[in-house]
């Protein structure tokens, strides 16, 4: 493959929904409403997990981290997306693109690992309840959460560092709403097999390994639940982990669809991104963080009681 008249790119063009102004306006309104819902929903979860002493447990500490993560993740991608919907200039600087790649990948990796930690927490709570306070002490769950963030930063630093060192030539059109790392890699006028190998290793370590931990944890949880004789007891135990399991299915289901499906129709110069890919990407980046707090609040009695208590206290102070 020949690359002529190579130049150093200083900016990228984010294609997104370019060419469909009416559709862009519709998406702007929808995404803005969803972003406000994300901030309010996840912000409320963080607030009640801090203010309500009954929620000072490992599960809600992880949940607070997850909510903060969703706020950070969407704040990295949604505001620039909203600006691009209303602006004729849909470019982003090379450095800005690198920052967006780094933060997006760091948050995504951290969430994968954090969901694995939360599955382990549910396993200990259900299968080893008498030892729960010992195994999941503050000296354990705080380093577990901190480790999730560190893993995310390290993984993103390595992968983003490898991508920004690639040479980029004439083609600067990213067929995406944001600087998604795979979309940027495909624009490089060089062999990206090394980057693909690093991504494969990282995917195995930081996406598939937590998924394996989740599968093992919930397999043991289901076995434990089936041993309970009363249907009421089984339902009560399952309700303690159903919200997390729902979030895991949505999160990993979307990721596996996006990155594990066959790419036989794509070529190195392909400018056509399947419409389904964009919809799924939007679902992963906007809708999932919006519905996470809804899932935890609607399917969790403790959270609903904490919200009611907080509202009652606020009304009483008035």
PDB file of C-alpha atoms in Angstrom:
ATOM      1  CA  UNK A   1       0.000   0.000   0.000  1.00  0.00           C
ATOM      2  CA  UNK A   2       1.464   3.326  -1.083  1.00  0.00           C
ATOM      3  CA  UNK A   3       1.056   6.556   0.809  1.00  0.00           C
ATOM      4  CA  UNK A   4       1.907   9.650  -1.222  1.00  0.00           C
ATOM      5  CA  UNK A   5       2.508  13.217  -0.108  1.00  0.00           C
ATOM      6  CA  UNK A   6       2.576  12.294   3.571  1.00  0.00           C
ATOM      7  CA  UNK A   7       1.890  15.167   5.951  1.00  0.00           C
ATOM      8  CA  UNK A   8       1.662  15.473   9.704  1.00  0.00           C
ATOM      9  CA  UNK A   9      -1.970  15.765  10.741  1.00  0.00           C
ATOM     10  CA  UNK A  10      -2.851  18.431  13.265  1.00  0.00           C
ATOM     11  CA  UNK A  11      -6.589  17.679  13.472  1.00  0.00           C
ATOM     12  CA  UNK A  12      -9.233  15.063  12.730  1.00  0.00           C
ATOM     13  CA  UNK A  13     -12.705  15.412  11.241  1.00  0.00           C
ATOM     14  CA  UNK A  14     -15.433  13.649  13.230  1.00  0.00           C
ATOM     15  CA  UNK A  15     -17.969  12.476  10.674  1.00  0.00           C
ATOM     16  CA  UNK A  16     -20.737  11.496  13.083  1.00  0.00           C
ATOM     17  CA  UNK A  17     -24.075  12.430  11.482  1.00  0.00           C
ATOM     18  CA  UNK A  18     -22.531  14.935   9.084  1.00  0.00           C
ATOM     19  CA  UNK A  19     -24.854  15.552   6.155  1.00  0.00           C
ATOM     20  CA  UNK A  20     -28.047  15.009   8.183  1.00  0.00           C
ATOM     21  CA  UNK A  21     -28.716  18.400   9.891  1.00  0.00           C
ATOM     22  CA  UNK A  22     -32.276  17.567  10.967  1.00  0.00           C
ATOM     23  CA  UNK A  23     -31.178  14.263  12.437  1.00  0.00           C
ATOM     24  CA  UNK A  24     -28.338  16.046  14.229  1.00  0.00           C
ATOM     25  CA  UNK A  25     -30.805  18.460  15.830  1.00  0.00           C
ATOM     26  CA  UNK A  26     -32.996  15.568  16.988  1.00  0.00           C
ATOM     27  CA  UNK A  27     -29.987  13.737  18.428  1.00  0.00           C
ATOM     28  CA  UNK A  28     -28.816  16.940  20.109  1.00  0.00           C
ATOM     29  CA  UNK A  29     -32.083  17.268  22.042  1.00  0.00           C
ATOM     30  CA  UNK A  30     -32.213  13.563  22.945  1.00  0.00           C
ATOM     31  CA  UNK A  31     -28.569  13.337  24.013  1.00  0.00           C
ATOM     32  CA  UNK A  32     -28.821  16.571  26.044  1.00  0.00           C
ATOM     33  CA  UNK A  33     -31.856  15.228  27.953  1.00  0.00           C
ATOM     34  CA  UNK A  34     -30.055  11.924  28.561  1.00  0.00           C
ATOM     35  CA  UNK A  35     -26.913  13.713  29.763  1.00  0.00           C
ATOM     36  CA  UNK A  36     -28.911  15.740  32.300  1.00  0.00           C
ATOM     37  CA  UNK A  37     -30.555  12.492  33.457  1.00  0.00           C
ATOM     38  CA  UNK A  38     -27.110  10.875  33.807  1.00  0.00           C
ATOM     39  CA  UNK A  39     -25.838  13.738  35.970  1.00  0.00           C
ATOM     40  CA  UNK A  40     -28.953  13.801  38.150  1.00  0.00           C
ATOM     41  CA  UNK A  41     -29.342  10.027  38.532  1.00  0.00           C
ATOM     42  CA  UNK A  42     -25.719   9.169  39.204  1.00  0.00           C
ATOM     43  CA  UNK A  43     -25.199  12.326  41.259  1.00  0.00           C
ATOM     44  CA  UNK A  44     -28.124  11.334  43.481  1.00  0.00           C
ATOM     45  CA  UNK A  45     -26.709   7.829  44.000  1.00  0.00           C
ATOM     46  CA  UNK A  46     -23.341   9.274  45.013  1.00  0.00           C
ATOM     47  CA  UNK A  47     -25.016  11.748  47.369  1.00  0.00           C
ATOM     48  CA  UNK A  48     -27.190   9.210  49.183  1.00  0.00           C
ATOM     49  CA  UNK A  49     -24.325   6.714  49.464  1.00  0.00           C
ATOM     50  CA  UNK A  50     -22.338   9.417  51.275  1.00  0.00           C
ATOM     51  CA  UNK A  51     -25.119  10.907  53.430  1.00  0.00           C
ATOM     52  CA  UNK A  52     -26.942   7.720  54.489  1.00  0.00           C
ATOM     53  CA  UNK A  53     -24.933   5.778  57.075  1.00  0.00           C
ATOM     54  CA  UNK A  54     -26.865   2.590  56.246  1.00  0.00           C
ATOM     55  CA  UNK A  55     -25.230   2.622  52.808  1.00  0.00           C
ATOM     56  CA  UNK A  56     -21.659   2.808  54.112  1.00  0.00           C
ATOM     57  CA  UNK A  57     -20.955  -0.737  52.900  1.00  0.00           C
ATOM     58  CA  UNK A  58     -18.617  -2.204  50.260  1.00  0.00           C
ATOM     59  CA  UNK A  59     -21.483  -2.676  47.782  1.00  0.00           C
ATOM     60  CA  UNK A  60     -22.513   0.986  47.865  1.00  0.00           C
ATOM     61  CA  UNK A  61     -18.905   2.158  47.915  1.00  0.00           C
ATOM     62  CA  UNK A  62     -18.415   0.311  44.630  1.00  0.00           C
ATOM     63  CA  UNK A  63     -21.727   1.665  43.365  1.00  0.00           C
ATOM     64  CA  UNK A  64     -20.640   5.221  44.205  1.00  0.00           C
ATOM     65  CA  UNK A  65     -17.439   4.648  42.247  1.00  0.00           C
ATOM     66  CA  UNK A  66     -19.457   3.269  39.328  1.00  0.00           C
ATOM     67  CA  UNK A  67     -21.744   6.320  39.326  1.00  0.00           C
ATOM     68  CA  UNK A  68     -18.774   8.698  39.474  1.00  0.00           C
ATOM     69  CA  UNK A  69     -17.196   6.734  36.631  1.00  0.00           C
ATOM     70  CA  UNK A  70     -20.326   7.083  34.490  1.00  0.00           C
ATOM     71  CA  UNK A  71     -20.386  10.843  35.094  1.00  0.00           C
ATOM     72  CA  UNK A  72     -16.719  11.156  34.100  1.00  0.00           C
ATOM     73  CA  UNK A  73     -17.090   8.864  31.085  1.00  0.00           C
ATOM     74  CA  UNK A  74     -20.047  10.757  29.640  1.00  0.00           C
ATOM     75  CA  UNK A  75     -18.567  14.182  30.441  1.00  0.00           C
ATOM     76  CA  UNK A  76     -15.539  13.272  28.335  1.00  0.00           C
ATOM     77  CA  UNK A  77     -17.604  12.380  25.269  1.00  0.00           C
ATOM     78  CA  UNK A  78     -21.074  13.982  25.389  1.00  0.00           C
ATOM     79  CA  UNK A  79     -20.323  17.764  25.644  1.00  0.00           C
ATOM     80  CA  UNK A  80     -17.957  17.690  22.605  1.00  0.00           C
ATOM     81  CA  UNK A  81     -20.569  15.612  20.766  1.00  0.00           C
ATOM     82  CA  UNK A  82     -23.280  18.175  21.545  1.00  0.00           C
ATOM     83  CA  UNK A  83     -21.053  21.012  20.338  1.00  0.00           C
ATOM     84  CA  UNK A  84     -20.336  19.172  17.075  1.00  0.00           C
ATOM     85  CA  UNK A  85     -24.069  18.659  16.441  1.00  0.00           C
ATOM     86  CA  UNK A  86     -24.630  22.441  16.396  1.00  0.00           C
ATOM     87  CA  UNK A  87     -21.326  23.491  14.863  1.00  0.00           C
ATOM     88  CA  UNK A  88     -20.347  23.467  11.200  1.00  0.00           C
ATOM     89  CA  UNK A  89     -16.755  22.840  12.259  1.00  0.00           C
ATOM     90  CA  UNK A  90     -16.607  19.199  13.286  1.00  0.00           C
ATOM     91  CA  UNK A  91     -12.866  18.943  13.781  1.00  0.00           C
ATOM     92  CA  UNK A  92     -10.830  18.056  16.833  1.00  0.00           C
ATOM     93  CA  UNK A  93      -7.129  18.711  17.344  1.00  0.00           C
ATOM     94  CA  UNK A  94      -4.680  15.817  17.421  1.00  0.00           C
ATOM     95  CA  UNK A  95      -3.889  16.496  21.093  1.00  0.00           C
ATOM     96  CA  UNK A  96      -7.591  16.845  21.927  1.00  0.00           C
ATOM     97  CA  UNK A  97      -8.275  13.536  20.215  1.00  0.00           C
ATOM     98  CA  UNK A  98      -5.465  11.886  22.202  1.00  0.00           C
ATOM     99  CA  UNK A  99      -6.902  13.195  25.485  1.00  0.00           C
ATOM    100  CA  UNK A 100     -10.373  11.957  24.525  1.00  0.00           C
ATOM    101  CA  UNK A 101      -8.986   8.520  23.636  1.00  0.00           C
ATOM    102  CA  UNK A 102      -7.040   8.311  26.886  1.00  0.00           C
ATOM    103  CA  UNK A 103      -9.919   9.300  29.162  1.00  0.00           C
ATOM    104  CA  UNK A 104     -12.503   7.188  27.336  1.00  0.00           C
ATOM    105  CA  UNK A 105     -10.344   4.060  27.402  1.00  0.00           C
ATOM    106  CA  UNK A 106      -9.312   4.626  31.027  1.00  0.00           C
ATOM    107  CA  UNK A 107     -12.942   4.955  32.153  1.00  0.00           C
ATOM    108  CA  UNK A 108     -14.082   1.958  30.101  1.00  0.00           C
ATOM    109  CA  UNK A 109     -11.332  -0.289  31.456  1.00  0.00           C
ATOM    110  CA  UNK A 110     -11.933   0.851  35.029  1.00  0.00           C
ATOM    111  CA  UNK A 111     -15.647   0.067  34.719  1.00  0.00           C
ATOM    112  CA  UNK A 112     -14.915  -3.462  33.453  1.00  0.00           C
ATOM    113  CA  UNK A 113     -12.636  -4.206  36.417  1.00  0.00           C
ATOM    114  CA  UNK A 114     -14.985  -2.497  38.878  1.00  0.00           C
ATOM    115  CA  UNK A 115     -17.935  -4.638  37.758  1.00  0.00           C
ATOM    116  CA  UNK A 116     -15.773  -7.717  38.378  1.00  0.00           C
ATOM    117  CA  UNK A 117     -15.006  -6.481  41.902  1.00  0.00           C
ATOM    118  CA  UNK A 118     -18.704  -5.900  42.532  1.00  0.00           C
ATOM    119  CA  UNK A 119     -19.504  -9.458  41.413  1.00  0.00           C
ATOM    120  CA  UNK A 120     -16.932 -10.804  43.877  1.00  0.00           C
ATOM    121  CA  UNK A 121     -18.520  -8.673  46.611  1.00  0.00           C
ATOM    122  CA  UNK A 122     -21.946 -10.196  45.862  1.00  0.00           C
ATOM    123  CA  UNK A 123     -20.425 -13.700  45.887  1.00  0.00           C
ATOM    124  CA  UNK A 124     -18.931 -13.196  49.352  1.00  0.00           C
ATOM    125  CA  UNK A 125     -22.151 -11.613  50.677  1.00  0.00           C
ATOM    126  CA  UNK A 126     -24.334 -14.513  49.512  1.00  0.00           C
ATOM    127  CA  UNK A 127     -22.044 -17.530  49.707  1.00  0.00           C
ATOM    128  CA  UNK A 128     -19.952 -16.547  52.754  1.00  0.00           C
ATOM    129  CA  UNK A 129     -22.186 -14.190  54.767  1.00  0.00           C
ATOM    130  CA  UNK A 130     -20.579 -15.013  58.140  1.00  0.00           C
ATOM    131  CA  UNK A 131     -17.129 -14.032  56.862  1.00  0.00           C
ATOM    132  CA  UNK A 132     -18.320 -11.066  54.787  1.00  0.00           C
ATOM    133  CA  UNK A 133     -17.248  -8.367  57.239  1.00  0.00           C
ATOM    134  CA  UNK A 134     -13.781  -9.924  57.488  1.00  0.00           C
ATOM    135  CA  UNK A 135     -13.182 -10.556  53.771  1.00  0.00           C
ATOM    136  CA  UNK A 136     -14.750  -7.294  52.580  1.00  0.00           C
ATOM    137  CA  UNK A 137     -13.320  -5.017  55.250  1.00  0.00           C
ATOM    138  CA  UNK A 138     -12.436  -1.396  54.518  1.00  0.00           C
ATOM    139  CA  UNK A 139      -8.831  -2.480  54.167  1.00  0.00           C
ATOM    140  CA  UNK A 140      -9.951  -4.732  51.282  1.00  0.00           C
ATOM    141  CA  UNK A 141     -12.653  -2.939  49.302  1.00  0.00           C
ATOM    142  CA  UNK A 142     -10.958   0.477  49.181  1.00  0.00           C
ATOM    143  CA  UNK A 143      -7.747  -0.941  47.611  1.00  0.00           C
ATOM    144  CA  UNK A 144      -9.940  -3.026  45.255  1.00  0.00           C
ATOM    145  CA  UNK A 145     -11.680   0.115  43.987  1.00  0.00           C
ATOM    146  CA  UNK A 146      -8.403   2.049  43.816  1.00  0.00           C
ATOM    147  CA  UNK A 147      -6.831  -0.837  41.908  1.00  0.00           C
ATOM    148  CA  UNK A 148      -9.621  -0.656  39.324  1.00  0.00           C
ATOM    149  CA  UNK A 149      -8.814   2.998  38.652  1.00  0.00           C
ATOM    150  CA  UNK A 150      -5.065   2.334  38.498  1.00  0.00           C
ATOM    151  CA  UNK A 151      -5.532  -0.536  36.023  1.00  0.00           C
ATOM    152  CA  UNK A 152      -7.692   1.709  33.835  1.00  0.00           C
ATOM    153  CA  UNK A 153      -5.098   4.513  33.796  1.00  0.00           C
ATOM    154  CA  UNK A 154      -2.167   2.149  33.109  1.00  0.00           C
ATOM    155  CA  UNK A 155      -3.965   0.321  30.289  1.00  0.00           C
ATOM    156  CA  UNK A 156      -5.052   3.581  28.675  1.00  0.00           C
ATOM    157  CA  UNK A 157      -1.589   5.111  29.002  1.00  0.00           C
ATOM    158  CA  UNK A 158       0.020   2.170  27.183  1.00  0.00           C
ATOM    159  CA  UNK A 159      -2.565   1.909  24.402  1.00  0.00           C
ATOM    160  CA  UNK A 160      -2.993   5.627  23.796  1.00  0.00           C
ATOM    161  CA  UNK A 161       0.780   6.126  23.858  1.00  0.00           C
ATOM    162  CA  UNK A 162       1.203   3.497  21.140  1.00  0.00           C
ATOM    163  CA  UNK A 163      -1.518   5.048  18.961  1.00  0.00           C
ATOM    164  CA  UNK A 164      -0.272   8.663  19.099  1.00  0.00           C
ATOM    165  CA  UNK A 165       3.171   7.482  17.940  1.00  0.00           C
ATOM    166  CA  UNK A 166       1.682   6.172  14.681  1.00  0.00           C
ATOM    167  CA  UNK A 167       2.143   8.258  11.513  1.00  0.00           C
ATOM    168  CA  UNK A 168      -1.087   9.738  10.120  1.00  0.00           C
ATOM    169  CA  UNK A 169      -1.308  10.954   6.550  1.00  0.00           C
ATOM    170  CA  UNK A 170      -3.988  12.426   4.308  1.00  0.00           C
ATOM    171  CA  UNK A 171      -7.035  10.580   5.608  1.00  0.00           C
ATOM    172  CA  UNK A 172      -8.201  12.382   8.750  1.00  0.00           C
ATOM    173  CA  UNK A 173     -11.911  11.478   8.737  1.00  0.00           C
ATOM    174  CA  UNK A 174     -12.995   9.549  11.845  1.00  0.00           C
ATOM    175  CA  UNK A 175     -16.312   7.878  11.077  1.00  0.00           C
ATOM    176  CA  UNK A 176     -17.532   8.196  14.632  1.00  0.00           C
ATOM    177  CA  UNK A 177     -18.964  10.711  17.100  1.00  0.00           C
ATOM    178  CA  UNK A 178     -15.806  10.732  19.224  1.00  0.00           C
ATOM    179  CA  UNK A 179     -12.141   9.731  18.992  1.00  0.00           C
ATOM    180  CA  UNK A 180     -12.720   6.015  19.510  1.00  0.00           C
ATOM    181  CA  UNK A 181      -9.349   4.261  19.590  1.00  0.00           C
ATOM    182  CA  UNK A 182     -10.103   1.628  16.929  1.00  0.00           C
ATOM    183  CA  UNK A 183     -11.457   4.242  14.518  1.00  0.00           C
ATOM    184  CA  UNK A 184      -8.307   6.357  14.975  1.00  0.00           C
ATOM    185  CA  UNK A 185      -5.944   3.397  14.574  1.00  0.00           C
ATOM    186  CA  UNK A 186      -7.429   2.569  11.164  1.00  0.00           C
ATOM    187  CA  UNK A 187      -6.379   5.988   9.847  1.00  0.00           C
ATOM    188  CA  UNK A 188      -2.674   5.344  10.430  1.00  0.00           C
ATOM    189  CA  UNK A 189      -0.504   5.020   7.322  1.00  0.00           C
ATOM    190  CA  UNK A 190       1.598   2.284   8.922  1.00  0.00           C
ATOM    191  CA  UNK A 191       1.406  -1.305  10.069  1.00  0.00           C
ATOM    192  CA  UNK A 192      -0.889  -1.422  13.127  1.00  0.00           C
ATOM    193  CA  UNK A 193      -0.442  -5.131  13.878  1.00  0.00           C
ATOM    194  CA  UNK A 194       1.594  -4.264  17.001  1.00  0.00           C
ATOM    195  CA  UNK A 195      -1.201  -2.015  18.254  1.00  0.00           C
ATOM    196  CA  UNK A 196      -3.781  -4.694  17.498  1.00  0.00           C
ATOM    197  CA  UNK A 197      -1.754  -7.243  19.472  1.00  0.00           C
ATOM    198  CA  UNK A 198      -1.485  -4.877  22.452  1.00  0.00           C
ATOM    199  CA  UNK A 199      -5.241  -4.275  22.269  1.00  0.00           C
ATOM    200  CA  UNK A 200      -5.885  -8.027  22.125  1.00  0.00           C
ATOM    201  CA  UNK A 201      -3.763  -8.606  25.245  1.00  0.00           C
ATOM    202  CA  UNK A 202      -5.427  -5.703  27.046  1.00  0.00           C
ATOM    203  CA  UNK A 203      -8.883  -6.942  26.057  1.00  0.00           C
ATOM    204  CA  UNK A 204      -8.092 -10.396  27.406  1.00  0.00           C
ATOM    205  CA  UNK A 205      -6.700  -9.066  30.676  1.00  0.00           C
ATOM    206  CA  UNK A 206      -9.042  -6.204  31.471  1.00  0.00           C
ATOM    207  CA  UNK A 207     -12.313  -7.148  29.771  1.00  0.00           C
ATOM    208  CA  UNK A 208     -12.432 -10.928  29.525  1.00  0.00           C
ATOM    209  CA  UNK A 209     -10.775 -11.649  32.905  1.00  0.00           C
ATOM    210  CA  UNK A 210     -13.302  -9.553  34.884  1.00  0.00           C
ATOM    211  CA  UNK A 211     -16.049 -11.167  32.789  1.00  0.00           C
ATOM    212  CA  UNK A 212     -14.709 -14.602  33.751  1.00  0.00           C
ATOM    213  CA  UNK A 213     -14.711 -13.536  37.421  1.00  0.00           C
ATOM    214  CA  UNK A 214     -18.322 -12.371  37.034  1.00  0.00           C
ATOM    215  CA  UNK A 215     -19.378 -15.663  35.406  1.00  0.00           C
ATOM    216  CA  UNK A 216     -17.689 -17.753  38.119  1.00  0.00           C
ATOM    217  CA  UNK A 217     -19.127 -15.577  40.910  1.00  0.00           C
ATOM    218  CA  UNK A 218     -22.679 -15.763  39.604  1.00  0.00           C
ATOM    219  CA  UNK A 219     -22.428 -19.465  38.861  1.00  0.00           C
ATOM    220  CA  UNK A 220     -21.565 -20.058  42.521  1.00  0.00           C
ATOM    221  CA  UNK A 221     -24.277 -17.602  43.600  1.00  0.00           C
ATOM    222  CA  UNK A 222     -26.936 -19.422  41.527  1.00  0.00           C
ATOM    223  CA  UNK A 223     -25.834 -22.787  42.942  1.00  0.00           C
ATOM    224  CA  UNK A 224     -26.137 -21.332  46.446  1.00  0.00           C
ATOM    225  CA  UNK A 225     -29.573 -19.848  45.703  1.00  0.00           C
ATOM    226  CA  UNK A 226     -30.890 -23.159  44.332  1.00  0.00           C
ATOM    227  CA  UNK A 227     -30.003 -24.802  47.649  1.00  0.00           C
ATOM    228  CA  UNK A 228     -32.467 -22.544  49.472  1.00  0.00           C
ATOM    229  CA  UNK A 229     -35.694 -24.454  49.961  1.00  0.00           C
ATOM    230  CA  UNK A 230     -38.253 -21.647  50.216  1.00  0.00           C
ATOM    231  CA  UNK A 231     -39.114 -19.662  47.081  1.00  0.00           C
ATOM    232  CA  UNK A 232     -39.403 -16.527  49.216  1.00  0.00           C
ATOM    233  CA  UNK A 233     -35.878 -17.024  50.509  1.00  0.00           C
ATOM    234  CA  UNK A 234     -34.526 -17.573  46.973  1.00  0.00           C
ATOM    235  CA  UNK A 235     -36.268 -14.439  45.739  1.00  0.00           C
ATOM    236  CA  UNK A 236     -34.928 -12.348  48.628  1.00  0.00           C
ATOM    237  CA  UNK A 237     -31.336 -13.500  48.102  1.00  0.00           C
ATOM    238  CA  UNK A 238     -31.479 -13.050  44.332  1.00  0.00           C
ATOM    239  CA  UNK A 239     -32.838  -9.497  44.720  1.00  0.00           C
ATOM    240  CA  UNK A 240     -29.575  -8.478  46.422  1.00  0.00           C
ATOM    241  CA  UNK A 241     -27.601  -9.081  43.211  1.00  0.00           C
ATOM    242  CA  UNK A 242     -30.196  -8.745  40.425  1.00  0.00           C
ATOM    243  CA  UNK A 243     -29.477  -5.032  39.859  1.00  0.00           C
ATOM    244  CA  UNK A 244     -25.744  -5.613  39.425  1.00  0.00           C
ATOM    245  CA  UNK A 245     -26.381  -8.597  37.146  1.00  0.00           C
ATOM    246  CA  UNK A 246     -28.666  -6.476  34.949  1.00  0.00           C
ATOM    247  CA  UNK A 247     -26.014  -3.750  34.636  1.00  0.00           C
ATOM    248  CA  UNK A 248     -23.364  -6.367  33.781  1.00  0.00           C
ATOM    249  CA  UNK A 249     -25.519  -7.880  31.035  1.00  0.00           C
ATOM    250  CA  UNK A 250     -26.165  -4.465  29.467  1.00  0.00           C
ATOM    251  CA  UNK A 251     -22.531  -3.309  29.753  1.00  0.00           C
ATOM    252  CA  UNK A 252     -20.772  -6.464  28.568  1.00  0.00           C
ATOM    253  CA  UNK A 253     -23.462  -7.329  26.040  1.00  0.00           C
ATOM    254  CA  UNK A 254     -22.889  -3.999  24.318  1.00  0.00           C
ATOM    255  CA  UNK A 255     -19.088  -4.267  24.428  1.00  0.00           C
ATOM    256  CA  UNK A 256     -19.049  -7.821  23.070  1.00  0.00           C
ATOM    257  CA  UNK A 257     -21.393  -6.827  20.240  1.00  0.00           C
ATOM    258  CA  UNK A 258     -19.238  -3.804  19.339  1.00  0.00           C
ATOM    259  CA  UNK A 259     -15.805  -5.434  19.416  1.00  0.00           C
ATOM    260  CA  UNK A 260     -16.288  -9.167  18.967  1.00  0.00           C
ATOM    261  CA  UNK A 261     -18.587  -9.258  15.948  1.00  0.00           C
ATOM    262  CA  UNK A 262     -17.101 -10.175  12.530  1.00  0.00           C
ATOM    263  CA  UNK A 263     -15.540  -7.280  10.611  1.00  0.00           C
ATOM    264  CA  UNK A 264     -15.318  -8.992   7.233  1.00  0.00           C
ATOM    265  CA  UNK A 265     -17.119  -6.180   5.412  1.00  0.00           C
ATOM    266  CA  UNK A 266     -14.632  -3.554   6.547  1.00  0.00           C
ATOM    267  CA  UNK A 267     -11.503  -2.520   4.715  1.00  0.00           C
ATOM    268  CA  UNK A 268      -8.615  -0.314   5.698  1.00  0.00           C
ATOM    269  CA  UNK A 269     -10.090   2.629   3.755  1.00  0.00           C
ATOM    270  CA  UNK A 270     -13.702   1.951   4.585  1.00  0.00           C
ATOM    271  CA  UNK A 271     -15.560   5.177   5.349  1.00  0.00           C
ATOM    272  CA  UNK A 272     -18.851   3.422   5.882  1.00  0.00           C
ATOM    273  CA  UNK A 273     -19.672   2.517   9.405  1.00  0.00           C
ATOM    274  CA  UNK A 274     -22.630   0.218   9.853  1.00  0.00           C
ATOM    275  CA  UNK A 275     -25.659   2.097  11.231  1.00  0.00           C
ATOM    276  CA  UNK A 276     -26.072  -0.604  13.865  1.00  0.00           C
ATOM    277  CA  UNK A 277     -22.535   0.088  15.117  1.00  0.00           C
ATOM    278  CA  UNK A 278     -23.345   3.761  15.667  1.00  0.00           C
ATOM    279  CA  UNK A 279     -26.591   2.963  17.451  1.00  0.00           C
ATOM    280  CA  UNK A 280     -24.871   0.420  19.695  1.00  0.00           C
ATOM    281  CA  UNK A 281     -22.029   2.855  20.355  1.00  0.00           C
ATOM    282  CA  UNK A 282     -24.589   5.470  21.393  1.00  0.00           C
ATOM    283  CA  UNK A 283     -26.324   2.931  23.600  1.00  0.00           C
ATOM    284  CA  UNK A 284     -23.048   2.058  25.313  1.00  0.00           C
ATOM    285  CA  UNK A 285     -21.899   5.658  25.693  1.00  0.00           C
ATOM    286  CA  UNK A 286     -25.141   7.410  26.670  1.00  0.00           C
ATOM    287  CA  UNK A 287     -28.084   5.158  27.448  1.00  0.00           C
ATOM    288  CA  UNK A 288     -26.274   2.619  29.660  1.00  0.00           C
ATOM    289  CA  UNK A 289     -24.929   5.258  32.138  1.00  0.00           C
ATOM    290  CA  UNK A 290     -28.410   6.800  32.200  1.00  0.00           C
ATOM    291  CA  UNK A 291     -30.281   3.610  33.097  1.00  0.00           C
ATOM    292  CA  UNK A 292     -27.726   2.284  35.606  1.00  0.00           C
ATOM    293  CA  UNK A 293     -28.994   4.464  38.506  1.00  0.00           C
ATOM    294  CA  UNK A 294     -32.584   3.636  37.523  1.00  0.00           C
ATOM    295  CA  UNK A 295     -31.827  -0.082  37.711  1.00  0.00           C
ATOM    296  CA  UNK A 296     -30.186   0.237  41.128  1.00  0.00           C
ATOM    297  CA  UNK A 297     -32.912   2.476  42.533  1.00  0.00           C
ATOM    298  CA  UNK A 298     -35.903   0.552  41.165  1.00  0.00           C
ATOM    299  CA  UNK A 299     -34.553  -2.891  42.077  1.00  0.00           C
ATOM    300  CA  UNK A 300     -32.947  -2.021  45.398  1.00  0.00           C
ATOM    301  CA  UNK A 301     -34.998  -1.448  48.543  1.00  0.00           C
ATOM    302  CA  UNK A 302     -32.097   0.133  50.461  1.00  0.00           C
ATOM    303  CA  UNK A 303     -31.573   2.808  47.803  1.00  0.00           C
ATOM    304  CA  UNK A 304     -35.296   3.626  47.633  1.00  0.00           C
ATOM    305  CA  UNK A 305     -35.481   3.909  51.425  1.00  0.00           C
ATOM    306  CA  UNK A 306     -32.386   6.128  51.468  1.00  0.00           C
ATOM    307  CA  UNK A 307     -33.920   8.463  48.856  1.00  0.00           C
ATOM    308  CA  UNK A 308     -37.176   8.668  50.862  1.00  0.00           C
ATOM    309  CA  UNK A 309     -35.232   9.370  54.065  1.00  0.00           C
ATOM    310  CA  UNK A 310     -33.210  12.095  52.336  1.00  0.00           C
ATOM    311  CA  UNK A 311     -36.371  13.747  50.966  1.00  0.00           C
ATOM    312  CA  UNK A 312     -38.098  13.566  54.354  1.00  0.00           C
ATOM    313  CA  UNK A 313     -35.109  15.156  56.052  1.00  0.00           C
ATOM    314  CA  UNK A 314     -35.008  17.905  53.432  1.00  0.00           C
ATOM    315  CA  UNK A 315     -38.715  18.658  53.874  1.00  0.00           C
ATOM    316  CA  UNK A 316     -38.347  18.612  57.681  1.00  0.00           C
ATOM    317  CA  UNK A 317     -35.505  21.159  57.525  1.00  0.00           C
ATOM    318  CA  UNK A 318     -37.732  23.458  55.508  1.00  0.00           C
TER     319      UNK A 318
END
